[in-house]
Coordinates of C-alpha atoms in Angstrom, one line a residue:
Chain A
X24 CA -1.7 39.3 -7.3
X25 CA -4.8 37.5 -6.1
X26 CA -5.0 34.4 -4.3
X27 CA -1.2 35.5 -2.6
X28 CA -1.1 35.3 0.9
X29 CA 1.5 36.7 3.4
X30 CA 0.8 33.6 5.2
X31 CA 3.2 31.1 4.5
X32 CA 1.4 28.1 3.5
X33 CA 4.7 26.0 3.8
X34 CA 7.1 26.4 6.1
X35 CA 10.5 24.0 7.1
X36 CA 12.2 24.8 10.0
X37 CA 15.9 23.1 10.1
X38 CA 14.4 19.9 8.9
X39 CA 16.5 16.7 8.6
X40 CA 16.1 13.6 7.1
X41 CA 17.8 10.5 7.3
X42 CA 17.8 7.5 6.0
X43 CA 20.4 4.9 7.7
X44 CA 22.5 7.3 8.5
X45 CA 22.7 9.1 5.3
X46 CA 20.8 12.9 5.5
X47 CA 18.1 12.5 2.7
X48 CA 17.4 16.2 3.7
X49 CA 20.1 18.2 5.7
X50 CA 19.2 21.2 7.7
X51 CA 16.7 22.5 4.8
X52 CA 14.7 25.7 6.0
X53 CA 12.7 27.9 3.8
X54 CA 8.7 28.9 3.4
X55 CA 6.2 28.6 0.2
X56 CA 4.2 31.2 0.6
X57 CA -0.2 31.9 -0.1
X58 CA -0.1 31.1 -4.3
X59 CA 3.3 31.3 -4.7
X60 CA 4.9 28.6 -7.2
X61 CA 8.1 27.0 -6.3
X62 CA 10.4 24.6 -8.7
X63 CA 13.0 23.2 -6.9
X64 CA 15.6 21.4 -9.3
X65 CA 17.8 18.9 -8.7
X66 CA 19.4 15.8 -9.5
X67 CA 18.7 12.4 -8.7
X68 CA 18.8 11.1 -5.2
X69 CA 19.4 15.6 -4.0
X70 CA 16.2 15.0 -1.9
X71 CA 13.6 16.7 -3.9
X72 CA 11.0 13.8 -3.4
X73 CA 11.8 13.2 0.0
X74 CA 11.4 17.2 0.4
X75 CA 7.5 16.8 -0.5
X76 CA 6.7 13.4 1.1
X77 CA 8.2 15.3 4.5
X78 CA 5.5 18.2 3.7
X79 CA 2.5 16.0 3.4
X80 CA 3.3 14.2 6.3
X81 CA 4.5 10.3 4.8
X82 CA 7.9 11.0 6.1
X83 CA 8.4 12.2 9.8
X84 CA 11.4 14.6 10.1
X85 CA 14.3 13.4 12.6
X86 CA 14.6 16.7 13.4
X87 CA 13.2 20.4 12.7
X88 CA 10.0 21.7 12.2
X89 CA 7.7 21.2 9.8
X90 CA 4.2 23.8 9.5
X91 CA 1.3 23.5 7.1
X92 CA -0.9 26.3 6.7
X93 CA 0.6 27.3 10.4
X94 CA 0.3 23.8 11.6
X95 CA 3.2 21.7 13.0
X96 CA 2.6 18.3 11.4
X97 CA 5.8 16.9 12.9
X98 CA 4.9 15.5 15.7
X99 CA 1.0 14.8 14.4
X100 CA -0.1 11.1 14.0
X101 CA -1.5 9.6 11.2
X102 CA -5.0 10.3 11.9
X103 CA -4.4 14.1 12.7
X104 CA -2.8 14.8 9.6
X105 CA -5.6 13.5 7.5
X106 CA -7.3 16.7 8.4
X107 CA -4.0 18.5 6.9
X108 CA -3.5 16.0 3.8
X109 CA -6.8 17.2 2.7
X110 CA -5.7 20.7 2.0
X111 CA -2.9 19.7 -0.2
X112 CA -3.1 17.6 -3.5
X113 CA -0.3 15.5 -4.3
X114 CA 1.0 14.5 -7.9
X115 CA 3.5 11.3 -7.3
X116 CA 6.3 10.6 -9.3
X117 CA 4.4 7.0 -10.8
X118 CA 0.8 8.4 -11.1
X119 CA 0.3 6.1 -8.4
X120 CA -3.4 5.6 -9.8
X121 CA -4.8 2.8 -7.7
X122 CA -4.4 -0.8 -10.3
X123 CA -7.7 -2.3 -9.1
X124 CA -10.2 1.3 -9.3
X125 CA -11.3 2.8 -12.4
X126 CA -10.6 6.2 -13.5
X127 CA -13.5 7.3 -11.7
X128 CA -13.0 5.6 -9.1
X129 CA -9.7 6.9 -8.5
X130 CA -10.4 10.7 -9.0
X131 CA -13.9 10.3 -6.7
X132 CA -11.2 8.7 -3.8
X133 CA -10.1 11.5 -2.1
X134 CA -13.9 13.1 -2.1
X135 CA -15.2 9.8 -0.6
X136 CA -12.2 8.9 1.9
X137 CA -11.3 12.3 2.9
X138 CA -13.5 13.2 5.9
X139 CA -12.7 17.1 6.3
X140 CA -14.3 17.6 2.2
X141 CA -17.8 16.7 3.1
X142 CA -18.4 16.3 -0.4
X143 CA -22.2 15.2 -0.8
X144 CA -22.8 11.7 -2.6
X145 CA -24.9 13.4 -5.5
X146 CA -22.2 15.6 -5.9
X147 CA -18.9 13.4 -6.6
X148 CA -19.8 12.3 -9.4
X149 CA -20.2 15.9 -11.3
X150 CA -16.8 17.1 -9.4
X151 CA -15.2 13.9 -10.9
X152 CA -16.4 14.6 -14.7
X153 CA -15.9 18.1 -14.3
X154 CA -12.1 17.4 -13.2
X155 CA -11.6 14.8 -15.9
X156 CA -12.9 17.1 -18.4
X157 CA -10.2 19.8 -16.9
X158 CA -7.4 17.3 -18.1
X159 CA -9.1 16.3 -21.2
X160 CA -10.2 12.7 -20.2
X161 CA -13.8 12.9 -20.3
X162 CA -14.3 9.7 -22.0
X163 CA -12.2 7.9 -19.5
X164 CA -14.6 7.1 -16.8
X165 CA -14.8 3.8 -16.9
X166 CA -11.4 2.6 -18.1
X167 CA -8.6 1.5 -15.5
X168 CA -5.2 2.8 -15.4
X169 CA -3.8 0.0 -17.1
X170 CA -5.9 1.0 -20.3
X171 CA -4.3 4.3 -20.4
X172 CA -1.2 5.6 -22.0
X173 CA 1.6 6.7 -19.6
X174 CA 0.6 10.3 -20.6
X175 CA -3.4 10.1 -20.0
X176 CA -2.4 8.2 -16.4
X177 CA 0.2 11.5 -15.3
X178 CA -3.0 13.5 -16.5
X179 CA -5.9 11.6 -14.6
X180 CA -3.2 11.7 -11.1
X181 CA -3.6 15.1 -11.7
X182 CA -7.5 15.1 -12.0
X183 CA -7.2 13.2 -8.7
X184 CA -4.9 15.5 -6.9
X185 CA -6.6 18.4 -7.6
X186 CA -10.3 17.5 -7.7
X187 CA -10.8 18.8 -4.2
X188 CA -9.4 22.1 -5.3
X189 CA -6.8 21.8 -2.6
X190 CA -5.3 25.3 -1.5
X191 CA -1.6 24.1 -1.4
X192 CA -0.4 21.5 -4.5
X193 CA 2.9 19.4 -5.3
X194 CA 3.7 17.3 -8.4
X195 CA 6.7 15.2 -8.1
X196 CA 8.4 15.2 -11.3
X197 CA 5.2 15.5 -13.5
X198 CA 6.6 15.3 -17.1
X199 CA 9.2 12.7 -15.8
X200 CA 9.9 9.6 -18.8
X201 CA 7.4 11.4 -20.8
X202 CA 8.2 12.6 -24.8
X203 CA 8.6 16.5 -25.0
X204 CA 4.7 16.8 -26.5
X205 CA 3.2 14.8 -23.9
X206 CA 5.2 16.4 -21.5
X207 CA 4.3 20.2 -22.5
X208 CA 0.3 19.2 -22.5
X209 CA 1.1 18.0 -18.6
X210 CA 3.1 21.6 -17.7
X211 CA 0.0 23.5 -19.8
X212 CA -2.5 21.4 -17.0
X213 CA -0.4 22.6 -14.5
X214 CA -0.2 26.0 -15.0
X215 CA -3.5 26.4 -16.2
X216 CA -4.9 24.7 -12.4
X217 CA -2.3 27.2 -11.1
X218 CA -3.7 30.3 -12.3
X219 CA -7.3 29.2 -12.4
X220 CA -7.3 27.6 -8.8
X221 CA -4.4 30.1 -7.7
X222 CA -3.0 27.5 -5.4
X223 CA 0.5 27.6 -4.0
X224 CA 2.5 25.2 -5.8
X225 CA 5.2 22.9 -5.1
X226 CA 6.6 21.5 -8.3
X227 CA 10.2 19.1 -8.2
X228 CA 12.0 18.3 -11.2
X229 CA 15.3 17.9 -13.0
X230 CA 14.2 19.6 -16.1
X231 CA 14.7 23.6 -16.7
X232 CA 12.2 23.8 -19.1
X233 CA 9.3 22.8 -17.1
X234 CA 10.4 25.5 -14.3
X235 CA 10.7 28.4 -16.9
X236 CA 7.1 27.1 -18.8
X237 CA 5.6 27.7 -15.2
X238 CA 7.5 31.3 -14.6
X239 CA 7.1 32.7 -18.2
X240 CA 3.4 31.6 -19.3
X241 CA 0.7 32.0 -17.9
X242 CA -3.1 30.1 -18.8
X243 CA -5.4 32.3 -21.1
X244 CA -8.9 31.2 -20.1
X245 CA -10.5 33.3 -23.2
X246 CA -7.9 31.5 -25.5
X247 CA -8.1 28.6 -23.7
X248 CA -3.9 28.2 -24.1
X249 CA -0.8 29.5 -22.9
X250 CA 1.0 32.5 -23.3
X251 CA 3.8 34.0 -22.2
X252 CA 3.2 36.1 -19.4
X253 CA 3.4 39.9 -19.8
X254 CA 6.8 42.0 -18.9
X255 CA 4.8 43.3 -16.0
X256 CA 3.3 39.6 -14.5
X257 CA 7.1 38.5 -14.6
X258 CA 8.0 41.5 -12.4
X259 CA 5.6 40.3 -9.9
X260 CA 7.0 37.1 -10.6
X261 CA 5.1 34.5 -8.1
X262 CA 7.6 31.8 -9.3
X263 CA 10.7 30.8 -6.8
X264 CA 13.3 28.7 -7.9
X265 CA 15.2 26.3 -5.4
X266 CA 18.1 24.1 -6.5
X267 CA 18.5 20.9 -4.7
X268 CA 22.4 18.8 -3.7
X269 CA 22.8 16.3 -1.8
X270 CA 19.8 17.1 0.5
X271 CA 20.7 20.5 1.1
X272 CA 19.4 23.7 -0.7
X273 CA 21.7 25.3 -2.4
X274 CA 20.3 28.4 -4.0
X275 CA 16.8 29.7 -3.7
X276 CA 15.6 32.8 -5.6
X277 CA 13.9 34.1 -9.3
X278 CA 14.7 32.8 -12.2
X279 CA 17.7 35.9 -12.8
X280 CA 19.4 35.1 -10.3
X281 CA 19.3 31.5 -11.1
X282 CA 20.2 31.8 -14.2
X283 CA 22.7 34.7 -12.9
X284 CA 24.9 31.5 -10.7
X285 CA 27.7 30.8 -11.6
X286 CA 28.0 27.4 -9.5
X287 CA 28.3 24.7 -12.1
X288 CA 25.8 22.4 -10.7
X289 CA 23.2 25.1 -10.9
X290 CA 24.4 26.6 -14.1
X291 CA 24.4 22.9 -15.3
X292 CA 20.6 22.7 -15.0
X293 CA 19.6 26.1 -17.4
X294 CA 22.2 25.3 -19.9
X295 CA 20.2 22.4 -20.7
X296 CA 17.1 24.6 -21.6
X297 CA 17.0 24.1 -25.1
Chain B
X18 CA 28.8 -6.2 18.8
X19 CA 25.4 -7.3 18.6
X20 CA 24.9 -5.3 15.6
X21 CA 23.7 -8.6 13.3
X22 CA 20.5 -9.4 15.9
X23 CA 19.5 -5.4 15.3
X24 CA 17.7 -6.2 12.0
X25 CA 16.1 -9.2 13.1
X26 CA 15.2 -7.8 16.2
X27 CA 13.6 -4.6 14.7
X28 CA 12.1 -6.7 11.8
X29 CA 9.9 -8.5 14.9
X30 CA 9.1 -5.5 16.4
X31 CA 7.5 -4.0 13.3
X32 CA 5.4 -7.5 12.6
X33 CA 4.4 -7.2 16.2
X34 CA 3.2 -3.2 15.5
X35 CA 1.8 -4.0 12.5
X36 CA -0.3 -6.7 14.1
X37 CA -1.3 -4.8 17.2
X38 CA -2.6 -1.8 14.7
X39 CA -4.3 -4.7 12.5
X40 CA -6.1 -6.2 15.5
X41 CA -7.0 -3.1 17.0
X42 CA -8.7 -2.0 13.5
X43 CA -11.1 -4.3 13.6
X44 CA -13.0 -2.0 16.7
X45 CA -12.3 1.3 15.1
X46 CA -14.0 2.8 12.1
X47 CA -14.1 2.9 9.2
X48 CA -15.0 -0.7 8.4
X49 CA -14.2 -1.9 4.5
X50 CA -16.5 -4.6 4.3
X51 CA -16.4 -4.9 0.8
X52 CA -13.0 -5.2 0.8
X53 CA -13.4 -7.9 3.2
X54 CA -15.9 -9.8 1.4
X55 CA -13.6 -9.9 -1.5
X56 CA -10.8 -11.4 0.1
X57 CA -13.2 -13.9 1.3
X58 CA -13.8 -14.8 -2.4
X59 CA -10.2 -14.5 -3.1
X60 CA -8.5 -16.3 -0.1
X61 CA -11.9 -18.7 0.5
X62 CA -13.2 -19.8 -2.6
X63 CA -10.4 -19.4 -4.6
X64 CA -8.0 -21.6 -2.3
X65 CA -11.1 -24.4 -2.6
X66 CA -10.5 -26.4 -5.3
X67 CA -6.1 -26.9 -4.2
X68 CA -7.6 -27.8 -0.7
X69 CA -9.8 -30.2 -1.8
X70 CA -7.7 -31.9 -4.0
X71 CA -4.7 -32.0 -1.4
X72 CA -7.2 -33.0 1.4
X73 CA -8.1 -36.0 -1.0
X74 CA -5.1 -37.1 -1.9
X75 CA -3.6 -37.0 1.7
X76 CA -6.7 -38.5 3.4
X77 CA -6.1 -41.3 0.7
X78 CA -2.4 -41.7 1.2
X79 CA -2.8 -41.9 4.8
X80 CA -5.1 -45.0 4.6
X81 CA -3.0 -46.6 2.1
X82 CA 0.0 -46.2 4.5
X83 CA -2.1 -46.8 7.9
X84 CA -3.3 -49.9 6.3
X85 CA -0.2 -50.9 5.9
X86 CA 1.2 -50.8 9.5
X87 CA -2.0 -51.7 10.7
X88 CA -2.4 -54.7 9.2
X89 CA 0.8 -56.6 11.2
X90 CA -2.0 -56.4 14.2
X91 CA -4.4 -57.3 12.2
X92 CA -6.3 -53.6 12.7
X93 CA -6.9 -52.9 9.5
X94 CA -10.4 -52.1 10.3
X95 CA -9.0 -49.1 12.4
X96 CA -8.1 -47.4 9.3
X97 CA -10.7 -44.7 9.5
X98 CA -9.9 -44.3 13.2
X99 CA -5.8 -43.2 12.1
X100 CA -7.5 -41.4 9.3
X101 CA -9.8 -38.8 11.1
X102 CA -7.4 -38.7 13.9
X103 CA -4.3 -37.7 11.9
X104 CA -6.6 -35.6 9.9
X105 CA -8.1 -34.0 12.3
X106 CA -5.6 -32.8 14.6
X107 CA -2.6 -32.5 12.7
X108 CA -2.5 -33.0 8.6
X109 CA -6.1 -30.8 8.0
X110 CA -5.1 -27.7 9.7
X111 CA -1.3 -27.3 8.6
X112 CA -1.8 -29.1 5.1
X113 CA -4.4 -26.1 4.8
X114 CA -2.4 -23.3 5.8
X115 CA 0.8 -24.4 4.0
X116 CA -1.7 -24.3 0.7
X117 CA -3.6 -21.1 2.2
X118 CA 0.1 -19.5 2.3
X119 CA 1.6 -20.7 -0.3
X120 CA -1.2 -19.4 -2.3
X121 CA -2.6 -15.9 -0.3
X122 CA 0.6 -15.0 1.7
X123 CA 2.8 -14.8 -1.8
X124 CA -0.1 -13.2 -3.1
X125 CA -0.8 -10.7 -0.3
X126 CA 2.9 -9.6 -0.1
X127 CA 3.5 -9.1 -3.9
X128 CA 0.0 -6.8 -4.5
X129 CA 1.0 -4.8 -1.5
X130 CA 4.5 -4.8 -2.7
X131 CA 3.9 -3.9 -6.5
X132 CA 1.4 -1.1 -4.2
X133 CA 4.4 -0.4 -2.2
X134 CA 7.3 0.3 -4.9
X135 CA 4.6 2.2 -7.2
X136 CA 3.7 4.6 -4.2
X137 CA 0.1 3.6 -4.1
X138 CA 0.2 3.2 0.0
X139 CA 1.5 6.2 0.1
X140 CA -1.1 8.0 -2.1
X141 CA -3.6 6.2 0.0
X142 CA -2.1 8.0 3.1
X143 CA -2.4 11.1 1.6
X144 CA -5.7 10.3 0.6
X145 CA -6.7 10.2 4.0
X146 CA -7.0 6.4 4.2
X147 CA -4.9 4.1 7.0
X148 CA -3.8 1.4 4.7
X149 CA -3.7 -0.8 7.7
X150 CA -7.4 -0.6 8.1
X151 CA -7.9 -0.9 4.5
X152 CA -5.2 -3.4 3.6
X153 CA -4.5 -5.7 6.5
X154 CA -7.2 -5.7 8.5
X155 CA -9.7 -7.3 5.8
X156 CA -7.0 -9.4 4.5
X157 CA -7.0 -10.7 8.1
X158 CA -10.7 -11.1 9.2
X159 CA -10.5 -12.9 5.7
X160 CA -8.7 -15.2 6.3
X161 CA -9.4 -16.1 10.0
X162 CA -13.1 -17.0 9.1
X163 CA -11.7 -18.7 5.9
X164 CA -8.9 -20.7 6.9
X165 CA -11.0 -22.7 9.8
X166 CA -13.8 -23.2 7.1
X167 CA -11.5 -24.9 4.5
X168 CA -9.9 -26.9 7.3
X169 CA -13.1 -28.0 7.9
X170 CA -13.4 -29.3 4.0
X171 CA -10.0 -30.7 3.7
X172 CA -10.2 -32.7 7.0
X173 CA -13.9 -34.3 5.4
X174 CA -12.4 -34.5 1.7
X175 CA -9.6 -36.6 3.3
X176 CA -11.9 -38.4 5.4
X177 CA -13.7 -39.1 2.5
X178 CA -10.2 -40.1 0.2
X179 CA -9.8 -42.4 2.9
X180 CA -13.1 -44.3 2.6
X181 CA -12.0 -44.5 -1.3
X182 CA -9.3 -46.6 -0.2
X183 CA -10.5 -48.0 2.5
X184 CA -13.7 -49.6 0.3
X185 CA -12.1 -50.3 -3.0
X186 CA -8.3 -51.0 -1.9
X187 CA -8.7 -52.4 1.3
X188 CA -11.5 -54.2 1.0
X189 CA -13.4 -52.5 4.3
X190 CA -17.0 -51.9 4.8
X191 CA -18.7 -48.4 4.1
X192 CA -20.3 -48.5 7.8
X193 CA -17.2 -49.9 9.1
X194 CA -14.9 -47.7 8.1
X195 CA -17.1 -44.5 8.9
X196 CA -17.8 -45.5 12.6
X197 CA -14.2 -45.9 13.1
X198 CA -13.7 -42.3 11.8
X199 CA -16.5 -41.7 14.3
X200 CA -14.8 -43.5 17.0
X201 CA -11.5 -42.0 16.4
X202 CA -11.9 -38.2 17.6
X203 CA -12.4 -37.1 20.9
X204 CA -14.8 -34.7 19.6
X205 CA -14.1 -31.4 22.2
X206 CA -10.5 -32.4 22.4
X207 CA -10.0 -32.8 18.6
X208 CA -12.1 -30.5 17.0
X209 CA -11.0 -28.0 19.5
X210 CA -7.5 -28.2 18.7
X211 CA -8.1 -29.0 14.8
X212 CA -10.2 -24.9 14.7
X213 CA -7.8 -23.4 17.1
X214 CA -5.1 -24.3 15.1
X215 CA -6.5 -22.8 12.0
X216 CA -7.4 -19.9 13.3
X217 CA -4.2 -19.0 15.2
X218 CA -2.4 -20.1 11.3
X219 CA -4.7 -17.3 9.7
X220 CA -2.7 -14.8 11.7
X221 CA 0.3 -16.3 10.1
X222 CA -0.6 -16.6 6.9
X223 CA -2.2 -13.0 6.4
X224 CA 0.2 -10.6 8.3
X225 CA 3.0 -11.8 7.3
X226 CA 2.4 -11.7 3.7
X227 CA 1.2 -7.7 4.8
X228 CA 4.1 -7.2 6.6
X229 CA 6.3 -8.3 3.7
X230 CA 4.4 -6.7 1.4
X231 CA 4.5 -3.1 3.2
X232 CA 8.0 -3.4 3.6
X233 CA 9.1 -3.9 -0.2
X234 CA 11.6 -1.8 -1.0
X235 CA 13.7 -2.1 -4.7
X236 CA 11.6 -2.1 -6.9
X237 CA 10.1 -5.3 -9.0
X238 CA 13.1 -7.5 -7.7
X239 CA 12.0 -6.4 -4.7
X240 CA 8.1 -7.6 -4.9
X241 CA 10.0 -11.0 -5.8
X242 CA 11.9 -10.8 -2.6
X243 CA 9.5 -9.9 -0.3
X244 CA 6.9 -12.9 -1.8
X245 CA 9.5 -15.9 -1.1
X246 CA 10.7 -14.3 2.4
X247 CA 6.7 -14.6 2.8
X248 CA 6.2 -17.8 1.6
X249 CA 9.1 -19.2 3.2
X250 CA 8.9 -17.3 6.8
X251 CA 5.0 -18.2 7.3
X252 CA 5.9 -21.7 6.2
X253 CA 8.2 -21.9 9.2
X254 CA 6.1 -20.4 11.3
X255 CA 2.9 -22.6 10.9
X256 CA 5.6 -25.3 11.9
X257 CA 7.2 -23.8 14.9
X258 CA 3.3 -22.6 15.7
X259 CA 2.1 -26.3 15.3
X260 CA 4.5 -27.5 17.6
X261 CA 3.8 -25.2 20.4
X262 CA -0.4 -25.3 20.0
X263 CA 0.0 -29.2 20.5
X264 CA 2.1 -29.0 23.2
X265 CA -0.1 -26.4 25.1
X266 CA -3.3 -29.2 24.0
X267 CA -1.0 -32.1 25.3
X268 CA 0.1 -30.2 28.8
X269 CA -3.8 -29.4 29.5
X270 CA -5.3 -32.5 28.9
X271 CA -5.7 -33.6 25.7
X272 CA -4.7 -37.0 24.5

C-alpha cells in the first residue's frame, strides 16, 4: 500500500495515566504504524480521549513512554513539542473552533501560529479555501462558528486539523451527537483525507459503524464518493481495531477478529451495527 | 493529617506558576499586541463609564459626610483637603479595582473558562500557541497600564463630585475648595502610593480571573463557579493587599 511505513508513527510504551488516583490510562502499550488507520472503541470515561490528548502531548504520562515519529515527547516541554504537534492534526471532541475567529481565521491558525510549517503569507489564504472546499464549506469564509450548524462546525475542525496536511491524524469522536446523515458525510471526509493524504489515522469512538465505514470503503477520487473497498484492499486491510475498558486495552486486532470476540463488552459494540 | 491545607496549598502554588510564566512572557516572543490592544478597549474603556460614575458619587458622598464632622470644628472649608486625601490614597485606587474586578476578573475567568470546558486551550496548544503568552500575558499588560489610568479618572471625577457638593450644598467657594484639595496631598507621598496601589491591584485583578479561568473544570456550572471564586477571591485580595501596601507606605515614611 502506499504511504505505509514500517516506521511506527505512534508508539506507547507502558503508559499510565492518572487522574487523582484513578488510572485514566493503565499500562496501555501498542504502535500506529506509517498510514495505518486505527479505531479504538470504547465506552464512556474507558480512556479513549485521554489516549490521544497523551499522544499530542496536552497530557504528560505518569509513567511510560510516549514516541512520535521516533520522538519521546514525554519528558518534552511545551515549547519542544510544538515542533511535534505540527506533524499531527487533531479533531476534538467539541470542534473546539475558536468563538472569537472566523472560519478562516480558524483554519489559517495553525499555518500562521505553527512555526515548523513556514507557510508563506500569500499562500494561507489559497491553502485555507482549498481545505474548506475539501469539506464542502467554501462559502464559509467569513462566518463564525456560532453561525454554523453543529455539522458544518465538526466539518470546518476538520478543515483546520488537516489544512497542514499533517502526516499523523486523530479525531476524537467525530460523528459524536450528530444525526446518522450528518454523521456519514463527516466519516466520508475522513476517509476520503485518509486515502488522498494517506496519513496514519487515529480515530476514537463508541460507534461500530463509523470503524467498519473506515475499514470497508474506501474514497473514489474519479467518482468522487465512497465505495466499498475491493476483497483484495480488505486483505491488505490498513485498518486496526482497539477496544478500550476502563483505561486498559483490551483487544487490539482486524475487524475478524473483533467481531470473532466473544467478550461481551466487545461483542457489545458490533452488535449494535445496524 | 494535614490533608485539608493540600488543596489550598497547591491551588497557591499554581497562581504563583502561572504568574511567574505570565510575567516572564512579557520578555519572550511572540508578542500579541493586538490582543493586548483589545483588552485595553475591553478592560480600559469599557470599565470607564462605572468608574466615573462610582468615582462621582463617592467623591460626593465623602464631602457630604466630611462636612458633616468637620463642621463641629468649624473646618468646613477643609472639605476638599478630606476629599483628595481619602480619594487619593485610599477610596480611588481600591473603589477602582473592586469595579475593575468585579467587572474584568468575572469576565476573564468565565471566557477562559467557557475556552477551558469547550477544549479551545487545548486546541491552542496543539496549535502550537502557549495560551499563557496569548491569554494571560495581554490580559495582564492590559490591565496594569489601565487600572492606574482609571484610578487616575475616578480619584478627579470624585474630586470633582466633591466640589458639586462642596459649592452647591455646602455653600464653599470654587477657589476655596480646590486649593484645599491642592493642599491636601503630599504630592510624592500620595500620588506614589495612590499608582503603586493600582498597579500592584492589576496583578490581582487579571491573574486571578486567568487562573480561575484555566482551571474550570465541569462544564457550564463550572464557568459559573470559577467566575464568583474570581470575583470573590480578588475581592479579598485587593483588601488584604491594601492593608499591607499602606503599612509598607506608613513604616517608610509616609504620613
Amino acid at each position: 500500500m502506499p504511504g505505509e511505513s514500517r516506521e511506527p508513527a505512534l508508539r506507547f510504551e507502558n503508559v499510565s495515566v492518572f487522574f487523582d488516583d484513578q488510572p485514566a490510562l493503565a499500562d496501555l502499550t501498542f504502535e500506529a504504524r506509517g498510514g495505518q488507520s486505527h479505531v479504538i472503541l470504547g465506552a464512556a470515561g474507558s480512556g479513549k480521549t485521554v489516549l490521544l490528548k497523551t499522544a499530542m502531548g496536552l497530557i504528560k504520562p505518569h509513567s511510560g513512554r510516549v514516541l512520535v515519529f521516533g520522538e519521546d515527547i514525554s519528558r518534552m516541554n511545551e515549547r519542544q513539542l510544538f515542533d511535534i504537534r505540527s506533524r499531527i492534526g487533531m479533531l476534538f471532541q467539541e470542534s473546539a473552533l475558536f468563538d472569537s475567529l472566523t472560519i478562516e481565521e480558524n483554519v489559517a491558525y495553525p499555518l500562521l501560529n505553527q512555526k515548523a510549517i513556514h507557510c508563506p503569507s500569500c499562500d494561507v489564504l489559497p491553502r485555507v479555501t482549498r481545505a474548506l472546499e475539501f469539506v464542502e464549506l467554501g462559502g464559509t469564509l467569513e462566518k463564525f462558528p456560532a453561525e454554523l450548524s453543529g455539522g458544518m462546525r465538526r466539518r470546518a475542525a476538520i478543515a483546520r486539523a488537516v489544512v497542514t496536511e499533517p502526516p499523523l491524524q486523530m479525531y476524537d469522536s467525530p460523528t459524536a451527537g450528530l444525526d446518522p446523515i450528518t454523521a456519514h458525510t463527516i466519516m466520508a471526509l475522513l476517509i476520503k483525507e485518509r486515502d488522498v493524504s494517506r496519513a496514519t489515522t487515529l480515530m476514537v469512538t463508541h460507534r461500530y459503524q463509523d470503524g467498519n465505514l473506515m475499514a470497508n470503503f474506501r474514497y473514489n477520487s474519479e467518482k468522487g464518493s465512497l465505495e466499498p473497498a475491493r476483497n483484495g484492499d480488505r486483505a491488505t486491510a490498513r485498518t486496526t481495531f482497539m477496544v478500550m475498558k476502563e483505561g486498559r486495552l483490551i483487544f487490539e486486532g482486524d475487524q475478524d477478529e473483533l467481531e470473532a470476540s466473544h467478550d461481551p463488552y466487545i461483542a457489545k459494540f458490533f452488535k449494535q451495527r445496524t | 493529617m494535614f490533608d485539608f491545607v493540600k488543596e489550598p496549598v497547591l491551588a497557591a502554588q499554581d497562581f504563583f506558576l502561572l504568574s511567574g510564566r505570565a510575567l516572564k512572557n512579557i520578555f519572550r516572543r511572540p508578542h500579541y499586541g493586538d490582543d493586548i490592544i483589545l483588552q485595553m478597549d475591553t478592560i480600559g474603556v469599557g470599565s470607564l463609564p462605572i468608574v466615573v460614575l462610582i468615582g462621582f458619587f463617592s467623591g460626593a458622598v465623602m464631602a457630604l459626610q466630611m462636612s458633616r464632622a468637620l463642621a463641629q470644628y468649624g473646618q468646613i472649608g477643609r472639605t476638599g483637603q478630606l476629599v483628595s486625601l481619602t480619594l487619593v490614597r485610599e477610596l480611588g485606587p481600591v473603589l477602582t479595582a473592586i469595579m475593575v474586578a468585579g467587572r474584568n476578573s468575572t469576565g476573564i475567568a468565565s471566557e477562559l473558562g467557557s475556552m477551558k470546558v469547550t477544549e479551545q486551550i487545548d486546541a491552542m496548544r496543539a496549535l502550537g500557541t502557549d495560551p499563557v503568552q496569548k491569554l494571560v500575558t495581554p490580559r495582564l499588560i492590559a490591565t496594569a497600564t489601565m487600572l492606574p489610568l482609571l484610578t487616575i479618572i475616578a480619584d478627579f471625577v470624585g474630586m470633582f463630585g466633591g466640589f458639586i457638593v462642596a459649592r452647591f450644598f455646602l455653600g464653599l467657594l470654587t477657589r476655596q475648595y480646590w486649593m484645599s484639595v491642592w493642599r491636601g496631598l503630599e504630592w510624592y507621598v500620595d500620588v506614589t502610593q495612590g499608582l503603586v496601589k493600582p498597579f500592584v491591584f492589576a496583578f490581582v485583578v487579571s491573574l486571578v480571573g486567568c487562573f480561575y479561568g484555566l482551571r474550570t473544570t465541569g462544564g457550564t456550572q463550572g464557568v459559573g463557579r470559577s467566575t464568583t471564586q474570581a470575583m470573590v477571591v480578588a475581592t479579598v485580595l485587593i483588601f488584604v493587599i491594601d492593608l499591607l501596601l499602606t503599612k509598607i507606605f506608613i513604616s517608610t515614611g509616609g504620613s
